[in-house]
Tab-separated table of N, CA, C and O in Angstrom:
chain	number	residue	atom	x	y	z
A	520	MET	N	7.634	-133.003	74.116
A	520	MET	CA	8.457	-131.820	73.971
A	520	MET	C	8.617	-131.160	75.336
A	520	MET	O	7.658	-130.975	76.060
A	521	ASP	N	9.853	-130.822	75.637
A	521	ASP	CA	10.175	-130.150	76.885
A	521	ASP	C	10.888	-128.851	76.493
A	521	ASP	O	12.117	-128.782	76.469
A	522	VAL	N	10.091	-127.831	76.131
A	522	VAL	CA	10.624	-126.617	75.512
A	522	VAL	C	11.213	-125.689	76.573
A	522	VAL	O	10.568	-124.777	77.073
A	523	ARG	N	12.467	-125.973	76.911
A	523	ARG	CA	13.274	-125.148	77.814
A	523	ARG	C	14.722	-125.474	77.471
A	523	ARG	O	15.015	-126.538	76.910
A	524	VAL	N	15.627	-124.560	77.766
A	524	VAL	CA	17.034	-124.824	77.487
A	524	VAL	C	17.443	-126.109	78.207
A	524	VAL	O	17.190	-126.275	79.404
A	525	GLY	N	18.006	-127.042	77.448
A	525	GLY	CA	18.378	-128.348	77.987
A	525	GLY	C	17.300	-129.397	77.847
A	525	GLY	O	17.561	-130.589	78.014
A	526	GLY	N	16.062	-128.979	77.532
A	526	GLY	CA	14.966	-129.920	77.332
A	526	GLY	C	15.108	-130.646	76.004
A	526	GLY	O	15.834	-130.206	75.109
A	527	HIS	N	14.422	-131.765	75.869
A	527	HIS	CA	14.518	-132.584	74.660
A	527	HIS	C	13.174	-132.682	73.943
A	527	HIS	O	12.124	-132.440	74.536
A	528	PHE	N	13.252	-133.064	72.659
A	528	PHE	CA	12.047	-133.343	71.881
A	528	PHE	C	12.286	-134.576	71.019
A	528	PHE	O	13.432	-134.941	70.737
A	529	LYS	N	11.197	-135.220	70.641
A	529	LYS	CA	11.242	-136.352	69.712
A	529	LYS	C	10.011	-136.254	68.828
A	529	LYS	O	8.912	-136.015	69.319
A	530	ILE	N	10.220	-136.409	67.530
A	530	ILE	CA	9.129	-136.333	66.561
A	530	ILE	C	9.114	-137.625	65.747
A	530	ILE	O	10.153	-138.057	65.249
A	531	ASN	N	7.948	-138.227	65.627
A	531	ASN	CA	7.736	-139.378	64.759
A	531	ASN	C	6.771	-138.961	63.664
A	531	ASN	O	5.757	-138.330	63.956
A	532	PHE	N	7.091	-139.308	62.413
A	532	PHE	CA	6.182	-138.981	61.328
A	532	PHE	C	6.362	-139.958	60.178
A	532	PHE	O	7.360	-140.674	60.101
A	533	SER	N	5.362	-139.981	59.312
A	533	SER	CA	5.397	-140.811	58.110
A	533	SER	C	5.284	-139.908	56.889
A	533	SER	O	4.545	-138.924	56.909
A	534	THR	N	6.018	-140.250	55.842
A	534	THR	CA	5.963	-139.488	54.605
A	534	THR	C	4.867	-140.041	53.707
A	534	THR	O	4.307	-141.114	53.975
A	535	ASP	N	4.568	-139.317	52.641
A	535	ASP	CA	3.500	-139.722	51.719
A	535	ASP	C	3.744	-141.106	51.113
A	535	ASP	O	2.800	-141.797	50.745
A	536	ASP	N	5.020	-141.520	51.024
A	536	ASP	CA	5.322	-142.836	50.449
A	536	ASP	C	5.285	-143.955	51.500
A	536	ASP	O	5.646	-145.093	51.222
A	537	GLY	N	4.833	-143.629	52.735
A	537	GLY	CA	4.642	-144.637	53.767
A	537	GLY	C	5.854	-144.904	54.651
A	537	GLY	O	5.789	-145.750	55.542
A	538	GLN	N	6.953	-144.214	54.450
A	538	GLN	CA	8.133	-144.417	55.287
A	538	GLN	C	7.957	-143.716	56.637
A	538	GLN	O	7.426	-142.618	56.695
A	539	SER	N	8.408	-144.387	57.699
A	539	SER	CA	8.349	-143.812	59.042
A	539	SER	C	9.712	-143.243	59.407
A	539	SER	O	10.745	-143.824	59.076
A	540	HIS	N	9.700	-142.112	60.118
A	540	HIS	CA	10.939	-141.444	60.506
A	540	HIS	C	10.828	-140.964	61.948
A	540	HIS	O	9.747	-140.667	62.432
A	541	GLN	N	11.994	-140.859	62.596
A	541	GLN	CA	12.038	-140.338	63.962
A	541	GLN	C	13.257	-139.422	64.085
A	541	GLN	O	14.366	-139.782	63.682
A	542	VAL	N	13.021	-138.235	64.605
A	542	VAL	CA	14.093	-137.263	64.798
A	542	VAL	C	13.941	-136.658	66.182
A	542	VAL	O	12.834	-136.625	66.735
A	543	GLY	N	15.041	-136.222	66.747
A	543	GLY	CA	14.976	-135.606	68.062
A	543	GLY	C	16.149	-134.678	68.285
A	543	GLY	O	17.039	-134.557	67.438
A	544	GLY	N	16.136	-134.024	69.423
A	544	GLY	CA	17.224	-133.119	69.737
A	544	GLY	C	17.026	-132.459	71.076
A	544	GLY	O	16.145	-132.832	71.857
A	545	LYS	N	17.868	-131.451	71.315
A	545	LYS	CA	17.865	-130.735	72.580
A	545	LYS	C	17.726	-129.242	72.295
A	545	LYS	O	18.327	-128.715	71.366
A	546	TYR	N	16.929	-128.569	73.110
A	546	TYR	CA	16.755	-127.121	72.981
A	546	TYR	C	17.984	-126.403	73.541
A	546	TYR	O	18.377	-126.621	74.678
A	547	LEU	N	18.569	-125.551	72.713
A	547	LEU	CA	19.785	-124.836	73.073
A	547	LEU	C	19.506	-123.387	73.465
A	547	LEU	O	20.249	-122.802	74.258
A	548	GLU	N	18.455	-122.820	72.883
A	548	GLU	CA	18.077	-121.434	73.151
A	548	GLU	C	16.562	-121.329	73.041
A	548	GLU	O	15.979	-121.829	72.082
A	549	VAL	N	15.919	-120.690	73.993
A	549	VAL	CA	14.466	-120.517	73.967
A	549	VAL	C	14.149	-119.083	74.390
A	549	VAL	O	14.354	-118.720	75.550
A	550	THR	N	13.685	-118.292	73.444
A	550	THR	CA	13.216	-116.940	73.725
A	550	THR	C	11.765	-116.900	73.255
A	550	THR	O	11.514	-116.855	72.043
A	551	PRO	N	10.801	-116.985	74.177
A	551	PRO	CA	9.391	-117.082	73.784
A	551	PRO	C	8.978	-116.023	72.764
A	551	PRO	O	9.329	-114.852	72.893
A	552	TYR	N	8.248	-116.492	71.753
A	552	TYR	CA	7.681	-115.654	70.693
A	552	TYR	C	8.736	-114.986	69.815
A	552	TYR	O	8.396	-114.112	69.014
A	553	GLN	N	10.013	-115.363	69.949
A	553	GLN	CA	11.061	-114.722	69.161
A	553	GLN	C	12.039	-115.692	68.518
A	553	GLN	O	12.310	-115.584	67.332
A	554	ARG	N	12.618	-116.597	69.308
A	554	ARG	CA	13.741	-117.396	68.799
A	554	ARG	C	13.787	-118.758	69.485
A	554	ARG	O	13.609	-118.863	70.696
A	555	LEU	N	14.066	-119.773	68.662
A	555	LEU	CA	14.204	-121.133	69.159
A	555	LEU	C	15.379	-121.775	68.424
A	555	LEU	O	15.430	-121.755	67.193
A	556	VAL	N	16.335	-122.312	69.179
A	556	VAL	CA	17.494	-122.987	68.590
A	556	VAL	C	17.554	-124.380	69.200
A	556	VAL	O	17.460	-124.527	70.430
A	557	PHE	N	17.701	-125.400	68.337
A	557	PHE	CA	17.749	-126.765	68.842
A	557	PHE	C	18.615	-127.646	67.965
A	557	PHE	O	18.799	-127.387	66.774
A	558	SER	N	19.169	-128.687	68.574
A	558	SER	CA	19.911	-129.684	67.813
A	558	SER	C	18.916	-130.583	67.095
A	558	SER	O	17.736	-130.655	67.459
A	559	TRP	N	19.402	-131.277	66.060
A	559	TRP	CA	18.538	-132.098	65.210
A	559	TRP	C	19.317	-133.340	64.804
A	559	TRP	O	20.374	-133.229	64.172
A	560	ALA	N	18.835	-134.516	65.183
A	560	ALA	CA	19.507	-135.760	64.815
A	560	ALA	C	18.469	-136.842	64.544
A	560	ALA	O	17.553	-137.045	65.346
A	561	TRP	N	18.625	-137.510	63.421
A	561	TRP	CA	17.738	-138.614	63.063
A	561	TRP	C	18.062	-139.825	63.923
A	561	TRP	O	19.230	-140.093	64.243
A	562	HIS	N	17.028	-140.580	64.283
A	562	HIS	CA	17.202	-141.785	65.088
A	562	HIS	C	18.147	-142.764	64.386
A	562	HIS	O	18.945	-143.433	65.036
A	563	SER	N	18.077	-142.805	63.056
A	563	SER	CA	18.896	-143.749	62.279
A	563	SER	C	20.368	-143.330	62.189
A	563	SER	O	21.226	-144.167	61.925
A	564	THR	N	20.676	-142.041	62.401
A	564	THR	CA	22.054	-141.552	62.333
A	564	THR	C	22.298	-140.544	63.472
A	564	THR	O	22.513	-139.351	63.222
A	565	PRO	N	22.262	-141.007	64.718
A	565	PRO	CA	22.354	-140.081	65.858
A	565	PRO	C	23.681	-139.327	65.950
A	565	PRO	O	23.751	-138.284	66.606
A	566	GLU	N	24.697	-139.816	65.287
A	566	GLU	CA	25.996	-139.136	65.329
A	566	GLU	C	26.050	-137.916	64.407
A	566	GLU	O	26.951	-137.100	64.501
A	567	ARG	N	25.079	-137.768	63.543
A	567	ARG	CA	25.032	-136.647	62.589
A	567	ARG	C	24.124	-135.541	63.133
A	567	ARG	O	22.981	-135.398	62.720
A	568	VAL	N	24.626	-134.771	64.044
A	568	VAL	CA	23.841	-133.730	64.704
A	568	VAL	C	23.984	-132.419	63.934
A	568	VAL	O	25.092	-131.959	63.674
A	569	SER	N	22.855	-131.831	63.577
A	569	SER	CA	22.843	-130.513	62.941
A	569	SER	C	22.085	-129.556	63.863
A	569	SER	O	21.712	-129.929	64.974
A	570	GLN	N	21.895	-128.329	63.396
A	570	GLN	CA	21.253	-127.326	64.255
A	570	GLN	C	20.202	-126.541	63.494
A	570	GLN	O	20.423	-126.165	62.344
A	571	VAL	N	19.077	-126.301	64.152
A	571	VAL	CA	17.963	-125.546	63.576
A	571	VAL	C	17.743	-124.286	64.405
A	571	VAL	O	17.732	-124.343	65.641
A	572	THR	N	17.568	-123.161	63.697
A	572	THR	CA	17.239	-121.894	64.353
A	572	THR	C	15.949	-121.370	63.729
A	572	THR	O	15.854	-121.259	62.506
A	573	VAL	N	14.966	-121.079	64.563
A	573	VAL	CA	13.699	-120.508	64.115
A	573	VAL	C	13.579	-119.126	64.749
A	573	VAL	O	13.676	-118.990	65.968
A	574	VAL	N	13.381	-118.116	63.895
A	574	VAL	CA	13.222	-116.749	64.363
A	574	VAL	C	11.851	-116.254	63.928
A	574	VAL	O	11.477	-116.402	62.755
A	575	LEU	N	11.100	-115.693	64.860
A	575	LEU	CA	9.795	-115.098	64.568
A	575	LEU	C	9.910	-113.587	64.716
A	575	LEU	O	10.483	-113.100	65.696
A	576	ARG	N	9.361	-112.869	63.719
A	576	ARG	CA	9.445	-111.412	63.743
A	576	ARG	C	8.119	-110.830	63.278
A	576	ARG	O	7.610	-111.191	62.219
A	577	GLU	N	7.562	-109.937	64.097
A	577	GLU	CA	6.324	-109.259	63.707
A	577	GLU	C	6.623	-108.228	62.634
A	577	GLU	O	7.599	-107.499	62.720
A	578	GLU	N	5.770	-108.210	61.636
A	578	GLU	CA	5.847	-107.179	60.595
A	578	GLU	C	4.422	-106.748	60.287
A	578	GLU	O	3.700	-107.436	59.570
A	579	GLY	N	4.037	-105.624	60.885
A	579	GLY	CA	2.651	-105.189	60.765
A	579	GLY	C	1.750	-106.165	61.485
A	579	GLY	O	1.988	-106.507	62.638
A	580	ASP	N	0.737	-106.667	60.783
A	580	ASP	CA	-0.188	-107.612	61.409
A	580	ASP	C	0.100	-109.062	61.016
A	580	ASP	O	-0.765	-109.919	61.136
A	581	VAL	N	1.315	-109.321	60.542
A	581	VAL	CA	1.722	-110.696	60.222
A	581	VAL	C	2.999	-111.035	60.983
A	581	VAL	O	3.703	-110.160	61.475
A	582	THR	N	3.280	-112.313	61.081
A	582	THR	CA	4.511	-112.785	61.703
A	582	THR	C	5.331	-113.499	60.645
A	582	THR	O	4.837	-114.397	59.967
A	583	LEU	N	6.589	-113.085	60.511
A	583	LEU	CA	7.509	-113.723	59.578
A	583	LEU	C	8.313	-114.779	60.321
A	583	LEU	O	8.816	-114.537	61.414
A	584	LEU	N	8.418	-115.954	59.716
A	584	LEU	CA	9.179	-117.052	60.287
A	584	LEU	C	10.399	-117.271	59.408
A	584	LEU	O	10.269	-117.454	58.202
A	585	THR	N	11.579	-117.249	60.015
A	585	THR	CA	12.813	-117.562	59.296
A	585	THR	C	13.406	-118.812	59.931
A	585	THR	O	13.642	-118.850	61.148
A	586	LEU	N	13.610	-119.838	59.121
A	586	LEU	CA	14.171	-121.094	59.593
A	586	LEU	C	15.538	-121.282	58.947
A	586	LEU	O	15.661	-121.214	57.724
A	587	THR	N	16.541	-121.500	59.781
A	587	THR	CA	17.888	-121.783	59.292
A	587	THR	C	18.311	-123.129	59.859
A	587	THR	O	18.237	-123.348	61.071
A	588	HIS	N	18.706	-124.025	58.978
A	588	HIS	CA	19.182	-125.344	59.401
A	588	HIS	C	20.605	-125.459	58.884
A	588	HIS	O	20.844	-125.360	57.680
A	589	ASP	N	21.575	-125.664	59.794
A	589	ASP	CA	22.968	-125.728	59.370
A	589	ASP	C	23.747	-126.764	60.174
A	589	ASP	O	23.155	-127.542	60.911
A	590	LYS	N	25.052	-126.761	59.986
A	590	LYS	CA	25.973	-127.719	60.625
A	590	LYS	C	25.700	-129.145	60.159
A	590	LYS	O	25.719	-130.090	60.956
A	591	PHE	N	25.465	-129.303	58.843
A	591	PHE	CA	25.170	-130.616	58.278
A	591	PHE	C	26.411	-131.477	58.146
A	591	PHE	O	27.524	-130.969	57.980
A	592	PHE	N	26.196	-132.778	58.127
A	592	PHE	CA	27.256	-133.761	57.961
A	592	PHE	C	27.892	-133.637	56.581
A	592	PHE	O	29.096	-133.738	56.433
A	593	ASP	N	27.047	-133.421	55.557
A	593	ASP	CA	27.547	-133.290	54.189
A	593	ASP	C	26.511	-132.570	53.325
A	593	ASP	O	25.419	-132.226	53.800
A	594	GLU	N	26.840	-132.329	52.064
A	594	GLU	CA	25.941	-131.613	51.155
A	594	GLU	C	24.671	-132.394	50.868
A	594	GLU	O	23.605	-131.808	50.709
A	595	ALA	N	24.767	-133.710	50.794
A	595	ALA	CA	23.565	-134.521	50.542
A	595	ALA	C	22.558	-134.351	51.680
A	595	ALA	O	21.348	-134.237	51.436
A	596	ALA	N	23.051	-134.323	52.914
A	596	ALA	CA	22.154	-134.104	54.058
A	596	ALA	C	21.531	-132.714	53.972
A	596	ALA	O	20.327	-132.552	54.202
A	597	ARG	N	22.335	-131.720	53.626
A	597	ARG	CA	21.816	-130.351	53.486
A	597	ARG	C	20.709	-130.300	52.437
A	597	ARG	O	19.639	-129.750	52.682
A	598	ASP	N	20.953	-130.904	51.288
A	598	ASP	CA	19.980	-130.867	50.198
A	598	ASP	C	18.691	-131.604	50.553
A	598	ASP	O	17.593	-131.144	50.238
A	599	GLY	N	18.815	-132.732	51.235
A	599	GLY	CA	17.627	-133.482	51.652
A	599	GLY	C	16.791	-132.709	52.655
A	599	GLY	O	15.559	-132.686	52.570
A	600	HIS	N	17.445	-132.060	53.579
A	600	HIS	CA	16.720	-131.262	54.566
A	600	HIS	C	16.074	-130.037	53.923
A	600	HIS	O	14.974	-129.640	54.312
A	601	LYS	N	16.737	-129.467	52.945
A	601	LYS	CA	16.144	-128.319	52.239
A	601	LYS	C	14.818	-128.720	51.600
A	601	LYS	O	13.820	-128.017	51.716
A	602	ARG	N	14.797	-129.893	50.943
A	602	ARG	CA	13.552	-130.390	50.346
A	602	ARG	C	12.484	-130.616	51.414
A	602	ARG	O	11.330	-130.236	51.256
A	603	GLY	N	12.877	-131.237	52.527
A	603	GLY	CA	11.921	-131.537	53.592
A	603	GLY	C	11.347	-130.280	54.235
A	603	GLY	O	10.134	-130.169	54.419
A	604	TRP	N	12.216	-129.332	54.566
A	604	TRP	CA	11.732	-128.101	55.192
A	604	TRP	C	10.894	-127.280	54.232
A	604	TRP	O	9.882	-126.684	54.632
A	605	THR	N	11.289	-127.233	52.962
A	605	THR	CA	10.502	-126.477	51.979
A	605	THR	C	9.088	-127.034	51.892
A	605	THR	O	8.109	-126.281	51.925
A	606	GLY	N	8.963	-128.349	51.804
A	606	GLY	CA	7.641	-128.968	51.751
A	606	GLY	C	6.836	-128.717	53.010
A	606	GLY	O	5.637	-128.413	52.962
A	607	THR	N	7.484	-128.805	54.156
A	607	THR	CA	6.804	-128.579	55.434
A	607	THR	C	6.333	-127.139	55.566
A	607	THR	O	5.194	-126.867	55.970
A	608	LEU	N	7.211	-126.187	55.229
A	608	LEU	CA	6.831	-124.776	55.347
A	608	LEU	C	5.772	-124.387	54.322
A	608	LEU	O	4.918	-123.543	54.607
A	609	ASP	N	5.791	-125.006	53.140
A	609	ASP	CA	4.726	-124.764	52.164
A	609	ASP	C	3.372	-125.209	52.726
A	609	ASP	O	2.369	-124.515	52.586
A	610	LYS	N	3.349	-126.365	53.393
A	610	LYS	CA	2.109	-126.845	54.009
A	610	LYS	C	1.661	-125.914	55.128
A	610	LYS	O	0.472	-125.631	55.272
A	611	LEU	N	2.602	-125.434	55.928
A	611	LEU	CA	2.274	-124.503	57.011
A	611	LEU	C	1.684	-123.213	56.462
A	611	LEU	O	0.691	-122.699	56.978
A	612	GLU	N	2.268	-122.709	55.385
A	612	GLU	CA	1.762	-121.483	54.773
A	612	GLU	C	0.327	-121.666	54.265
A	612	GLU	O	-0.534	-120.819	54.482
A	613	LYS	N	0.044	-122.809	53.630
A	613	LYS	CA	-1.310	-123.082	53.144
A	613	LYS	C	-2.292	-123.213	54.311
A	613	LYS	O	-3.432	-122.782	54.213
A	614	PHE	N	-1.837	-123.809	55.418
A	614	PHE	CA	-2.698	-123.984	56.589
A	614	PHE	C	-3.144	-122.632	57.147
A	614	PHE	O	-4.284	-122.470	57.557
A	615	PHE	N	-2.245	-121.659	57.172
A	615	PHE	CA	-2.557	-120.362	57.745
A	615	PHE	C	-3.109	-119.363	56.721
A	615	PHE	O	-3.480	-118.252	57.104
A	616	ALA	N	-3.158	-119.750	55.452
A	616	ALA	CA	-3.645	-118.824	54.415
A	616	ALA	C	-5.134	-118.583	54.539
A	616	ALA	O	-5.897	-119.316	55.064
């Protein structure tokens, strides 16, 4: 990960069913501790570039994370990513609980 505007990232992971996946992109906006915007493209379909925005906001003694993923190729891609992000954020919430 090269977390700076214009920097790139690549993530490799395996799902519970044993499938391997690779995704990557470029950082478009970096505001430390507040906002991160980056492109998102799967290695298997590099022409289908979407965009992820992560916003962090302090509220009292907790930090709220808002994740928006948009600019999808189609509704099926949107729905699949919704399932993936929901599962990932649920795990993150349990980790910090």
